[in-house]
Amino acid sequence: MVNPLAAKGLRFAYPGPVPALEGVDLEVNSGELFVVIGPNGSGKSTLLRCLAGLLEPTGGEVLLCGTPYNQLSPRQRALAVAVVPQFLPTLPDVRVLDFVLGGRYAHLARFRGPSQEDVGIAHRALALCDADDVGQRRVDELSGGQRQRVLIARALSQEAGVLLVDEPTNSLDPEHQVRVFELLSRLAHQGKSVVVVTHDLALSGQFADRLMLMSKGRTVVDGSVERVLTPDVLGPIYGPHLFFGSLPGPGGGARPYALPWLTAEGQRP
Amino acid sequence: MKRTPVGIALAVALAVALPGLVLLCASVGETFEPPARVLRALLAHVGLAENLAEPDQTILMLRLWRALTAAGVGGALALSGALLQGLFRNPLAAPSLIGVTGGASLGATLAILYLGGYGVGLVASRGFALGALLVPLCAFLGAIFTVAVVGVLAAPRGRISTSTLLLFGIAVNMCVAGVFAAIQSLVLRDWEVSRAIMSWTFGTLDDRTGLHVATIWTALVLSMTVIPMVALELDLFQGGEDDAKSLGVAVGRTKLLGLLAATLAAASATAVAGQIAFLGLIVPHMVRLIASPRHRVLLPLCVLAGAVFLVSADLCQRAIFGEGRLQPGVLMSLVGGPFFVYLLVKKRREVGAW
């Protein structure tokens, strides 16, 4: 089977001496929560922006079900790949429902507004994200947790097979962090391919089906959480201040985690 | 999606009011003529009735051209303002503030300089068709030039902040004003040309002809054809260009179409009526407040509201101050300046944050 989303030898360089991506390969499977971690400046966000089609890679290519991105129009790409941005530079001055309907754009016939069917899809997307109660509120009135859910709902209303999620738990309280990851995990297990970029090594350990560690624009490891969340793998990249442990996960079995901890040096689970 | 009843009601009200206001606007002048007589003059002009006794026929047609020019100019400026505000995601964008109007004036002034005037008799004497095309064309080129300069300087990476946009608008306007002043002082001794140019700075609706009406309405209709192609897209622009792109919007095409339409509309308005500031800022704000911020509603309504606004403003100033005392462009500046200050105060926190 062809992967819904794949990258081959992806390179990207911002103006300046240090390239952001130096040949990243990646294959995302259906029904999988794929989490990309890495220190600041490791290239995770650049990778996500390339996968989203917002940056044109300077080398290599992104393939959507085998078709290179540069053969697709923005509309065709949006039908298959939805992006949940970390935040929006400006919050639109509209009701939540209208905002979520923005996700239907790629489905609309040109010159035609959203239909009743589109409104139904937007409502279902909001319900799936436990946000149907805020449909009539205005976007700029929402709390951080609600806003994140509404952004995910808008991506869901796009009905794309691939969800790209950028740092979804930044500025959320612990309860909302857990609930957002639980939602993303649920969506993945319903059949979507979900790619999440995050700094959170505890939530990654708890929910990720596969982890990819990046450093200096390259992939260090790509594998199970048990393989990646170990002192031997993370220590050289993140430094000594991590505490490792494991707890019973959402599915029952033990799941590893790593926590930032100043006096953690030398600790072993 | 739910229709906005306010939007529909407003559209109907404005569409009904506009023809009445145009007729009424043509009624007011040195002598008041009943609107029915104005209508009769119009029908006579298109061959559906007998001409009125001269000079009434000519006078009433001149007044009608003036009113129709005002309607077209008002609609075009409001549409241009609404498009620019959507494109720049910035409620303070307006054709006069970011240099479109200034660039258009400069282009048009150079054309007037070449032709030796742009009034009733002068254009005809130098070749009617040439004048009809040259002045709007030069205005358009001037406007495109300034937009390109502001766009390239203020948005090296496609993002434009409020302060950058306004600062570059001011800078470009100052450059244009300098060249403008130079031209004015050079032609000071040529009374006809100097008067034609002078009236630009005020924004004039005096001595308009069928030529002016045809110019502005053609440009307005052309600009309006892009509305269905950019309205949904501009709604999605509000979350940023990257966000719009990830939702499937062809960002480059939308920007190009929107900028071309906004520039064409504002440049043509400037070509036929000179500098009329702030209308493109005020009208979209009012429509957004009363009806809807969604561009499918906003853009068409702005055309209607802008037309009604300028015709009403012209009607008021002539009813109150009498013929030829206060030009509509001056009136707009008198009202628009304080309104702009009000907007800045309202936006103070955001502007300060940049």
Coordinates of C-alpha atoms in Angstrom, one line a residue:
Chain A
M1 CA 0.0 0.0 0.0
V2 CA 1.2 3.5 -0.8
N3 CA 1.7 5.7 2.3
P4 CA -0.8 8.6 2.6
L5 CA 2.1 10.9 3.2
A6 CA 5.8 10.5 2.6
A7 CA 8.9 12.6 2.3
K8 CA 12.1 11.6 0.5
G9 CA 15.4 13.3 1.1
L10 CA 13.8 16.5 2.2
R11 CA 16.1 19.5 2.3
F12 CA 15.4 23.0 3.2
A13 CA 17.6 26.1 3.8
Y14 CA 16.5 29.4 5.1
P15 CA 18.7 32.3 4.1
G16 CA 21.9 31.9 6.2
P17 CA 24.7 29.4 6.6
V18 CA 22.9 26.6 8.5
P19 CA 20.4 24.5 6.6
A20 CA 17.2 23.6 8.4
L21 CA 16.6 20.2 6.9
E22 CA 19.4 18.0 5.6
G23 CA 17.7 15.1 3.9
V24 CA 14.8 13.8 6.0
D25 CA 13.0 10.6 5.0
L26 CA 9.6 9.9 6.4
E27 CA 6.6 7.7 5.9
V28 CA 3.3 8.2 7.7
N29 CA 0.9 5.3 8.0
S30 CA -2.9 5.4 8.2
G31 CA -4.4 5.0 11.7
E32 CA -1.2 6.2 13.4
L33 CA -0.4 9.0 15.7
F34 CA 3.1 10.0 14.6
V35 CA 4.9 12.3 16.9
V36 CA 8.0 14.3 15.9
I37 CA 10.2 15.6 18.8
G38 CA 13.5 17.4 18.9
P39 CA 15.3 20.3 20.5
N40 CA 14.7 23.9 19.4
G41 CA 16.1 24.5 16.0
S42 CA 16.2 20.8 15.1
G43 CA 14.0 21.4 12.1
K44 CA 10.7 19.9 13.3
S45 CA 8.6 23.0 12.4
T46 CA 10.3 23.4 9.1
L47 CA 9.5 19.7 8.4
L48 CA 5.9 20.3 9.2
R49 CA 5.7 23.4 7.1
C50 CA 7.2 21.4 4.2
L51 CA 4.7 18.6 4.7
A52 CA 1.9 21.2 4.8
G53 CA 3.0 22.6 1.5
L54 CA 3.7 26.0 3.0
L55 CA 7.4 25.8 2.3
E56 CA 8.9 24.7 -1.0
P57 CA 11.7 22.2 -0.1
T58 CA 15.0 23.1 -1.7
G59 CA 15.7 19.4 -2.3
G60 CA 13.8 16.1 -2.2
E61 CA 10.1 15.9 -2.4
V62 CA 6.9 15.3 -0.4
L63 CA 4.6 12.7 -1.8
L64 CA 0.9 12.5 -1.2
C65 CA -0.3 8.9 -1.9
G66 CA 2.7 8.7 -4.3
T67 CA 2.0 12.0 -6.1
P68 CA 4.6 14.8 -5.7
Y69 CA 3.3 18.0 -4.1
N70 CA 4.4 20.2 -7.0
Q71 CA 1.9 18.4 -9.2
L72 CA -1.0 19.3 -7.0
S73 CA -3.0 22.5 -6.7
P74 CA -3.5 24.1 -3.2
R75 CA -7.1 22.9 -3.4
Q76 CA -6.2 19.3 -4.3
R77 CA -3.7 19.2 -1.5
A78 CA -6.1 20.7 1.0
L79 CA -8.6 17.8 0.2
A80 CA -6.0 15.3 1.5
V81 CA -3.9 17.2 4.1
A82 CA -5.3 19.4 6.9
V83 CA -3.2 21.6 9.1
V84 CA -3.8 22.6 12.7
P85 CA -1.6 25.6 13.2
Q86 CA -0.1 26.4 16.6
F87 CA -1.9 29.8 16.6
L88 CA -3.2 32.2 14.0
P89 CA -1.4 35.6 13.6
T90 CA -4.8 37.3 13.8
L91 CA -8.1 35.8 15.0
P92 CA -10.8 36.2 12.5
D93 CA -13.8 38.3 13.6
V94 CA -16.4 35.5 13.0
R95 CA -18.5 33.0 14.8
V96 CA -16.9 29.6 15.6
L97 CA -19.3 27.8 13.2
D98 CA -18.3 30.1 10.3
F99 CA -14.7 29.7 11.2
V100 CA -15.0 25.9 11.1
L101 CA -16.8 26.1 7.8
G102 CA -13.6 27.7 6.4
G103 CA -12.3 24.1 6.4
R104 CA -14.9 23.3 3.8
Y105 CA -13.3 25.7 1.3
A106 CA -11.5 23.1 -0.8
H107 CA -14.8 21.1 -1.2
L108 CA -16.9 24.1 -2.3
A109 CA -17.8 24.6 -6.0
R110 CA -16.2 27.9 -7.1
F111 CA -18.3 31.0 -6.6
R112 CA -20.6 29.0 -4.2
G113 CA -20.9 29.3 -0.5
P114 CA -21.2 26.4 1.9
S115 CA -24.4 24.3 1.7
Q116 CA -26.5 22.8 4.4
E117 CA -24.5 19.6 4.0
D118 CA -21.3 21.6 4.8
V119 CA -22.9 23.1 7.8
G120 CA -23.8 19.5 9.0
I121 CA -20.2 18.4 8.5
A122 CA -18.9 21.4 10.5
H123 CA -21.3 20.6 13.3
R124 CA -20.2 17.0 13.5
A125 CA -16.5 18.1 13.5
L126 CA -17.3 20.4 16.4
A127 CA -19.1 17.6 18.2
L128 CA -16.2 15.2 17.7
C129 CA -13.9 17.7 19.4
D130 CA -16.4 18.3 22.2
A131 CA -16.8 21.9 21.1
D132 CA -20.3 21.9 19.8
D133 CA -21.4 24.1 22.6
V134 CA -19.3 27.1 21.4
G135 CA -20.5 27.0 17.8
Q136 CA -22.4 30.4 18.1
R137 CA -19.6 32.1 20.1
R138 CA -17.1 34.4 18.4
V139 CA -13.6 32.9 17.8
D140 CA -11.8 35.7 19.7
E141 CA -13.9 35.1 22.9
L142 CA -12.7 31.5 23.3
S143 CA -10.3 30.2 26.0
G144 CA -7.0 28.6 24.9
G145 CA -8.3 25.1 25.3
Q146 CA -11.5 25.8 23.3
R147 CA -9.5 27.6 20.6
Q148 CA -7.3 24.5 20.1
R149 CA -10.4 22.3 19.9
V150 CA -11.9 24.6 17.3
L151 CA -8.7 24.7 15.2
I152 CA -8.8 20.9 15.3
A153 CA -12.5 20.9 14.4
R154 CA -11.8 23.1 11.4
A155 CA -9.1 20.7 10.2
L156 CA -11.6 17.8 10.6
S157 CA -14.2 19.5 8.6
Q158 CA -11.7 19.5 5.8
E159 CA -12.2 15.7 5.7
A160 CA -8.6 15.1 4.8
G161 CA -6.9 11.8 5.6
V162 CA -3.8 13.5 7.0
L163 CA -3.7 15.9 9.9
L164 CA -0.6 17.9 10.6
V165 CA -0.6 19.4 14.1
D166 CA 1.9 22.0 15.3
E167 CA 2.6 22.2 19.0
P168 CA -1.0 21.6 20.0
T169 CA -0.5 21.8 23.8
N170 CA 1.5 25.0 24.1
S171 CA -0.2 27.4 26.6
L172 CA -2.8 24.8 27.6
D173 CA -3.3 23.7 31.2
P174 CA -2.6 20.0 32.0
E175 CA -6.2 18.9 31.7
H176 CA -6.5 20.4 28.3
Q177 CA -3.1 19.0 27.2
V178 CA -4.2 15.5 28.0
R179 CA -7.6 15.9 26.4
V180 CA -6.1 17.3 23.2
F181 CA -3.7 14.4 22.8
E182 CA -6.5 11.9 23.7
L183 CA -8.6 13.5 20.9
L184 CA -5.7 13.3 18.4
S185 CA -5.0 9.7 19.4
R186 CA -8.7 8.8 19.0
L187 CA -8.8 10.4 15.5
A188 CA -5.7 8.5 14.5
H189 CA -7.2 5.2 15.6
Q190 CA -10.4 6.0 13.6
G191 CA -8.2 5.8 10.5
K192 CA -6.5 9.2 10.0
S193 CA -2.8 9.8 9.8
V194 CA -1.9 12.3 12.5
V195 CA 1.5 14.0 12.6
V196 CA 2.2 16.0 15.7
V197 CA 5.2 18.2 16.4
T198 CA 5.7 18.8 20.1
H199 CA 8.2 19.4 22.9
D200 CA 6.3 17.4 25.4
L201 CA 8.1 14.1 26.1
A202 CA 5.5 12.9 28.6
L203 CA 2.5 13.3 26.4
S204 CA 4.4 11.8 23.5
G205 CA 5.3 8.8 25.5
Q206 CA 1.8 8.4 26.6
F207 CA 0.0 8.7 23.3
A208 CA 2.4 8.3 20.3
D209 CA 2.2 5.2 18.2
R210 CA 5.5 6.1 16.6
L211 CA 8.1 8.7 17.6
M212 CA 10.7 10.4 15.5
L213 CA 13.6 12.3 17.1
M214 CA 15.1 15.1 15.1
S215 CA 18.4 17.0 15.6
K216 CA 20.2 19.5 13.4
G217 CA 17.9 18.9 10.5
R218 CA 18.3 15.1 10.4
T219 CA 16.3 12.2 11.8
V220 CA 18.1 10.6 14.7
V221 CA 15.7 7.7 15.4
D222 CA 12.3 6.8 14.1
G223 CA 10.6 4.0 16.1
S224 CA 8.4 3.0 19.0
V225 CA 8.2 5.1 22.1
E226 CA 10.1 2.4 24.0
R227 CA 13.0 2.6 21.6
V228 CA 13.2 6.4 21.5
L229 CA 12.4 7.6 25.1
T230 CA 15.5 6.2 26.7
P231 CA 18.5 8.0 28.3
D232 CA 20.8 6.5 25.7
V233 CA 18.9 8.0 22.8
L234 CA 17.7 11.3 24.3
G235 CA 20.7 12.1 26.5
P236 CA 23.1 13.0 23.8
I237 CA 20.5 15.2 22.1
Y238 CA 18.7 17.0 25.0
G239 CA 21.5 16.9 27.6
P240 CA 21.5 15.5 31.1
H241 CA 18.4 17.1 32.7
L242 CA 15.8 14.5 31.9
F243 CA 14.1 12.1 34.3
F244 CA 12.9 8.8 32.8
G245 CA 10.1 6.6 34.1
S246 CA 7.1 4.7 33.0
L247 CA 3.4 4.6 34.0
P248 CA 0.3 2.6 32.9
G249 CA -0.8 4.0 29.6
P250 CA -4.3 4.7 28.2
G251 CA -4.4 1.2 26.6
G252 CA -3.3 -0.6 29.8
G253 CA 0.3 -1.6 29.3
A254 CA 3.3 0.4 30.7
R255 CA 4.3 3.5 28.7
P256 CA 7.6 5.3 29.0
Y257 CA 7.9 9.1 29.7
A258 CA 10.6 11.7 30.1
L259 CA 10.4 14.8 32.2
P260 CA 12.6 17.9 32.3
W261 CA 14.2 17.7 35.8
L262 CA 17.2 19.7 36.9
T263 CA 18.6 17.1 39.3
A264 CA 17.9 14.2 37.1
E265 CA 21.5 13.5 36.1
G266 CA 22.4 9.9 36.5
Q267 CA 18.8 8.8 37.1
R268 CA 17.6 5.6 35.6
P269 CA 14.1 4.3 35.5
Chain B
M1 CA -25.1 29.0 5.4
K2 CA -27.5 31.4 7.0
R3 CA -28.1 34.5 4.9
T4 CA -27.6 37.7 6.7
P5 CA -31.0 39.4 6.7
V6 CA -29.5 42.7 7.6
G7 CA -27.3 42.5 4.6
I8 CA -30.2 41.8 2.2
A9 CA -32.3 44.6 3.8
L10 CA -29.4 47.0 3.5
A11 CA -28.8 46.0 -0.1
V12 CA -32.4 46.6 -1.1
A13 CA -32.6 49.9 0.8
L14 CA -29.4 51.2 -0.9
A15 CA -30.4 49.9 -4.3
V16 CA -33.8 51.7 -4.1
A17 CA -32.2 54.9 -2.7
L18 CA -29.4 55.3 -5.2
P19 CA -31.5 56.2 -8.4
G20 CA -33.6 58.6 -6.3
L21 CA -30.6 60.2 -4.8
V22 CA -28.9 60.6 -8.2
L23 CA -32.0 62.3 -9.6
L24 CA -32.3 64.5 -6.5
C25 CA -28.6 65.4 -6.7
A26 CA -29.1 66.6 -10.3
S27 CA -32.1 68.6 -9.2
V28 CA -30.1 70.8 -6.8
G29 CA -28.1 73.6 -8.2
E30 CA -28.3 77.3 -9.1
T31 CA -31.9 76.7 -9.8
F32 CA -33.9 73.8 -8.3
E33 CA -35.4 71.6 -11.0
P34 CA -37.9 68.9 -10.0
P35 CA -36.5 65.3 -10.3
A36 CA -39.1 64.5 -12.9
R37 CA -37.6 67.1 -15.2
V38 CA -34.2 65.7 -14.6
L39 CA -35.5 62.3 -15.6
R40 CA -37.1 63.8 -18.7
A41 CA -33.7 65.3 -19.7
L42 CA -32.1 61.9 -19.3
L43 CA -34.8 60.3 -21.4
A44 CA -34.3 63.0 -24.0
H45 CA -30.6 62.4 -24.0
V46 CA -31.0 58.7 -24.9
G47 CA -33.6 59.6 -27.5
L48 CA -36.8 58.5 -25.6
A49 CA -38.2 62.0 -25.3
E50 CA -38.0 65.4 -26.8
N51 CA -35.1 67.6 -25.6
L52 CA -36.0 70.2 -23.0
A53 CA -35.6 73.9 -24.0
E54 CA -31.9 75.0 -23.9
P55 CA -30.1 75.7 -21.8
D56 CA -32.0 73.4 -19.4
Q57 CA -31.2 70.3 -21.3
T58 CA -27.5 70.9 -21.2
I59 CA -27.5 72.1 -17.6
L60 CA -29.5 69.1 -16.4
M61 CA -27.3 66.6 -18.3
L62 CA -24.2 68.2 -16.8
R63 CA -25.7 67.8 -13.4
L64 CA -26.6 64.2 -14.1
W65 CA -23.1 63.4 -15.3
R66 CA -21.9 64.9 -12.1
A67 CA -24.2 62.8 -10.0
L68 CA -23.5 59.6 -12.0
T69 CA -19.8 60.2 -11.7
A70 CA -20.2 60.7 -7.9
A71 CA -22.0 57.4 -7.7
G72 CA -19.4 55.5 -9.7
V73 CA -16.5 57.1 -7.8
G74 CA -18.1 56.4 -4.4
G75 CA -18.7 52.7 -5.3
A76 CA -15.3 52.3 -6.8
L77 CA -13.4 53.8 -3.8
A78 CA -15.4 51.8 -1.2
L79 CA -14.9 48.6 -3.2
S80 CA -11.2 49.3 -3.4
G81 CA -10.9 50.1 0.3
A82 CA -12.8 46.9 1.2
L83 CA -10.6 44.8 -1.0
L84 CA -7.4 46.3 0.3
Q85 CA -8.5 45.9 3.9
G86 CA -9.2 42.2 3.2
L87 CA -5.9 41.6 1.4
F88 CA -3.7 43.3 3.9
R89 CA -5.8 41.9 6.9
N90 CA -5.7 45.4 8.1
P91 CA -8.7 47.7 8.8
L92 CA -6.5 50.8 8.3
A93 CA -5.7 50.0 4.7
A94 CA -7.3 52.4 2.3
P95 CA -6.5 53.6 -1.2
S96 CA -5.6 57.1 -0.1
L97 CA -3.4 55.9 2.9
I98 CA -1.2 53.4 1.1
G99 CA -0.5 55.6 -1.9
V100 CA -2.9 54.3 -4.5
T101 CA -4.7 57.6 -4.8
G102 CA -1.4 59.6 -4.7
G103 CA 0.1 57.5 -7.4
A104 CA -3.0 57.7 -9.5
S105 CA -3.1 61.5 -9.2
L106 CA 0.5 61.8 -10.2
G107 CA 0.0 59.6 -13.3
A108 CA -3.2 61.5 -14.2
T109 CA -1.5 64.9 -13.6
L110 CA 1.3 64.0 -16.0
A111 CA -1.4 63.0 -18.6
I112 CA -3.3 66.3 -18.0
L113 CA 0.0 68.1 -18.4
Y114 CA 0.5 66.5 -21.7
L115 CA -3.0 67.1 -22.9
G116 CA -3.3 70.6 -21.5
G117 CA -6.4 69.9 -19.5
Y118 CA -9.2 67.4 -18.8
G119 CA -12.3 69.6 -18.7
V120 CA -15.3 69.7 -21.1
G121 CA -13.8 71.5 -24.0
L122 CA -10.1 70.8 -23.6
V123 CA -10.2 67.1 -24.1
A124 CA -12.3 67.3 -27.2
S125 CA -9.9 69.9 -28.7
R126 CA -6.9 67.6 -28.3
G127 CA -8.5 64.5 -29.5
F128 CA -11.3 63.0 -27.5
A129 CA -10.4 59.3 -27.6
L130 CA -6.8 60.0 -26.6
G131 CA -7.8 62.0 -23.6
A132 CA -10.5 59.4 -22.6
L133 CA -7.9 56.7 -22.5
L134 CA -4.7 58.5 -21.6
V135 CA -5.7 60.0 -18.3
P136 CA -7.2 56.8 -16.7
L137 CA -4.4 54.7 -18.1
C138 CA -1.7 57.0 -16.6
A139 CA -3.6 57.1 -13.4
F140 CA -3.7 53.2 -13.3
L141 CA 0.0 53.0 -14.1
G142 CA 0.8 55.5 -11.4
A143 CA -1.3 53.6 -8.9
I144 CA 0.2 50.2 -9.8
F145 CA 3.6 51.7 -9.5
T146 CA 3.0 53.0 -6.0
V147 CA 1.3 49.8 -4.8
A148 CA 4.2 47.8 -6.1
V149 CA 6.7 50.1 -4.3
V150 CA 4.7 50.0 -1.0
G151 CA 4.2 46.2 -1.4
V152 CA 7.9 45.4 -2.1
L153 CA 9.2 47.8 0.6
A154 CA 6.7 47.0 3.3
A155 CA 6.3 43.3 2.9
P156 CA 9.6 41.7 2.0
R157 CA 8.3 38.3 3.1
G158 CA 4.6 38.8 2.4
R159 CA 3.6 39.9 5.8
I160 CA 2.6 43.4 6.5
S161 CA 2.1 44.9 9.9
T162 CA -0.1 47.9 10.6
S163 CA 2.7 50.3 11.4
T164 CA 4.9 49.2 8.5
L165 CA 2.0 49.6 6.1
L166 CA 1.1 53.1 7.4
L167 CA 4.7 54.3 7.5
F168 CA 5.4 53.2 4.0
G169 CA 2.1 54.7 2.9
I170 CA 3.2 58.0 4.5
A171 CA 6.6 57.8 2.9
V172 CA 5.4 57.1 -0.6
N173 CA 2.7 59.7 -0.3
M174 CA 5.4 62.2 0.7
C175 CA 7.5 61.3 -2.3
V176 CA 4.5 61.7 -4.6
A177 CA 3.5 65.0 -2.9
G178 CA 7.0 66.3 -3.6
V179 CA 6.8 65.6 -7.3
F180 CA 3.3 66.9 -7.3
A181 CA 4.3 70.2 -5.8
A182 CA 7.1 70.5 -8.3
I183 CA 4.7 70.0 -11.2
Q184 CA 2.3 72.6 -9.7
S185 CA 4.9 75.2 -9.3
L186 CA 6.2 74.6 -12.8
V187 CA 2.8 75.1 -14.5
L188 CA 1.7 77.9 -12.2
R189 CA 1.6 80.4 -15.1
D190 CA -0.6 78.2 -17.3
W191 CA -4.0 79.0 -15.9
E192 CA -6.0 76.2 -17.5
V193 CA -3.6 73.4 -16.7
S194 CA -2.9 74.7 -13.3
R195 CA -6.6 74.9 -12.4
A196 CA -7.2 71.4 -13.7
I197 CA -4.4 70.1 -11.6
M198 CA -5.3 72.1 -8.6
S199 CA -8.8 70.7 -8.6
W200 CA -7.3 67.3 -8.3
T201 CA -6.0 67.9 -4.9
F202 CA -9.4 68.9 -3.8
G203 CA -11.3 66.1 -5.6
T204 CA -13.7 67.7 -8.0
L205 CA -17.0 66.7 -9.6
D206 CA -17.5 69.9 -11.5
D207 CA -17.8 69.8 -15.3
R208 CA -18.0 66.1 -15.6
T209 CA -19.0 64.6 -18.9
G210 CA -20.4 61.3 -20.3
L211 CA -16.7 60.4 -20.8
H212 CA -16.0 60.5 -17.1
V213 CA -19.2 58.5 -16.4
A214 CA -18.3 55.9 -18.9
T215 CA -14.7 55.6 -17.6
I216 CA -15.6 55.2 -14.0
W217 CA -18.5 52.8 -14.5
T218 CA -16.5 50.6 -16.9
A219 CA -13.7 50.3 -14.4
L220 CA -16.2 49.7 -11.6
V221 CA -17.9 46.9 -13.4
L222 CA -14.6 45.3 -14.4
S223 CA -13.4 45.5 -10.8
M224 CA -16.7 44.0 -9.6
T225 CA -16.2 40.9 -11.8
V226 CA -13.4 39.7 -9.4
I227 CA -15.8 39.7 -6.4
P228 CA -16.9 36.1 -6.9
M229 CA -13.3 35.0 -7.4
V230 CA -11.9 36.5 -4.2
A231 CA -14.8 36.8 -1.7
L232 CA -14.6 33.4 0.0
E233 CA -10.8 33.5 -0.3
L234 CA -10.5 36.9 1.5
D235 CA -12.6 35.5 4.4
L236 CA -9.9 32.8 4.8
F237 CA -7.1 35.4 4.5
Q238 CA -8.1 36.8 7.9
G239 CA -6.2 34.0 9.7
G240 CA -3.0 34.8 7.7
E241 CA -1.8 33.8 4.3
D242 CA -0.3 30.5 5.4
D243 CA -3.5 29.5 7.0
A244 CA -5.4 30.4 3.8
K245 CA -3.0 28.4 1.8
S246 CA -3.3 25.3 4.0
L247 CA -7.0 25.5 3.6
G248 CA -6.6 25.3 -0.2
V249 CA -6.7 29.0 -1.3
A250 CA -4.6 29.9 -4.3
V251 CA -3.0 32.8 -2.3
G252 CA -1.0 34.3 -5.1
R253 CA -3.9 34.4 -7.5
T254 CA -6.2 35.9 -5.0
K255 CA -3.7 38.6 -4.1
L256 CA -3.1 39.5 -7.8
L257 CA -6.8 39.6 -8.7
G258 CA -7.7 41.6 -5.6
L259 CA -4.9 44.1 -6.0
L260 CA -5.6 44.6 -9.7
A261 CA -9.3 45.2 -9.0
A262 CA -8.6 47.5 -6.1
T263 CA -6.0 49.5 -8.0
L264 CA -8.2 49.7 -11.1
A265 CA -11.2 51.0 -9.2
A266 CA -9.3 53.5 -7.1
A267 CA -7.1 54.7 -10.0
S268 CA -10.2 55.3 -12.2
A269 CA -12.0 57.0 -9.4
T270 CA -9.0 59.3 -9.0
A271 CA -8.7 59.8 -12.8
V272 CA -12.3 61.1 -13.1
A273 CA -12.7 62.9 -9.8
G274 CA -9.3 63.6 -8.3
Q275 CA -8.2 62.8 -4.8
I276 CA -11.1 61.9 -2.6
A277 CA -9.6 60.6 0.6
F278 CA -11.0 58.4 3.4
L279 CA -14.2 57.2 1.6
G280 CA -12.5 53.9 1.0
L281 CA -11.8 53.7 4.7
I282 CA -15.1 54.9 6.1
V283 CA -17.6 53.0 4.0
P284 CA -16.3 49.4 4.4
H285 CA -16.1 50.1 8.2
M286 CA -19.7 51.1 8.3
V287 CA -20.9 48.2 6.2
R288 CA -18.9 45.7 8.2
L289 CA -20.4 47.0 11.4
I290 CA -24.0 47.1 10.1
A291 CA -24.2 44.1 7.9
S292 CA -21.4 41.5 7.9
P293 CA -17.6 41.1 7.8
R294 CA -18.0 38.3 5.3
H295 CA -16.7 39.5 1.9
R296 CA -19.5 37.9 -0.1
V297 CA -21.8 40.3 1.6
L298 CA -19.3 43.1 2.3
L299 CA -17.9 43.7 -1.2
P300 CA -21.1 44.1 -3.2
L301 CA -22.7 46.1 -0.4
C302 CA -19.7 48.5 -0.3
V303 CA -20.2 49.3 -4.0
L304 CA -23.8 50.3 -3.3
A305 CA -23.1 52.0 0.0
G306 CA -20.1 53.9 -1.4
A307 CA -22.2 55.2 -4.3
V308 CA -25.0 56.3 -2.0
F309 CA -22.5 57.9 0.4
L310 CA -20.7 60.1 -2.1
V311 CA -23.9 61.1 -3.9
S312 CA -25.4 62.0 -0.6
A313 CA -22.3 63.9 0.5
D314 CA -22.3 65.9 -2.7
L315 CA -26.0 66.5 -2.4
C316 CA -25.6 67.7 1.2
Q317 CA -22.7 70.0 0.6
R318 CA -24.4 71.6 -2.4
A319 CA -27.6 72.0 -0.6
I320 CA -25.9 73.6 2.4
F321 CA -23.0 75.6 1.0
G322 CA -24.3 76.2 -2.5
E323 CA -22.7 75.4 -5.9
G324 CA -19.0 75.2 -6.2
R325 CA -18.1 76.3 -2.7
L326 CA -16.8 73.1 -1.1
Q327 CA -15.5 70.2 -3.2
P328 CA -16.6 66.7 -2.1
G329 CA -13.0 65.7 -1.7
V330 CA -12.5 68.5 0.8
L331 CA -15.7 67.5 2.7
M332 CA -14.4 63.9 2.8
S333 CA -11.2 65.0 4.3
L334 CA -13.0 67.1 6.9
V335 CA -15.1 64.1 8.0
G336 CA -12.6 61.4 7.3
G337 CA -9.6 62.9 9.2
P338 CA -11.3 62.7 12.5
F339 CA -12.8 59.3 11.7
F340 CA -9.3 58.0 11.0
V341 CA -8.1 59.4 14.3
Y342 CA -11.0 57.6 16.0
L343 CA -10.0 54.3 14.3
L344 CA -6.4 54.7 15.4
V345 CA -7.5 55.3 19.0
K346 CA -9.7 52.3 18.9
K347 CA -6.8 50.3 17.4
R348 CA -4.3 51.9 19.7
R349 CA -3.4 48.8 21.7
E350 CA -2.9 46.8 18.5
V351 CA -0.8 49.4 16.8
G352 CA 1.3 49.9 20.0
A353 CA 1.9 46.2 20.2
W354 CA 3.8 46.1 16.9

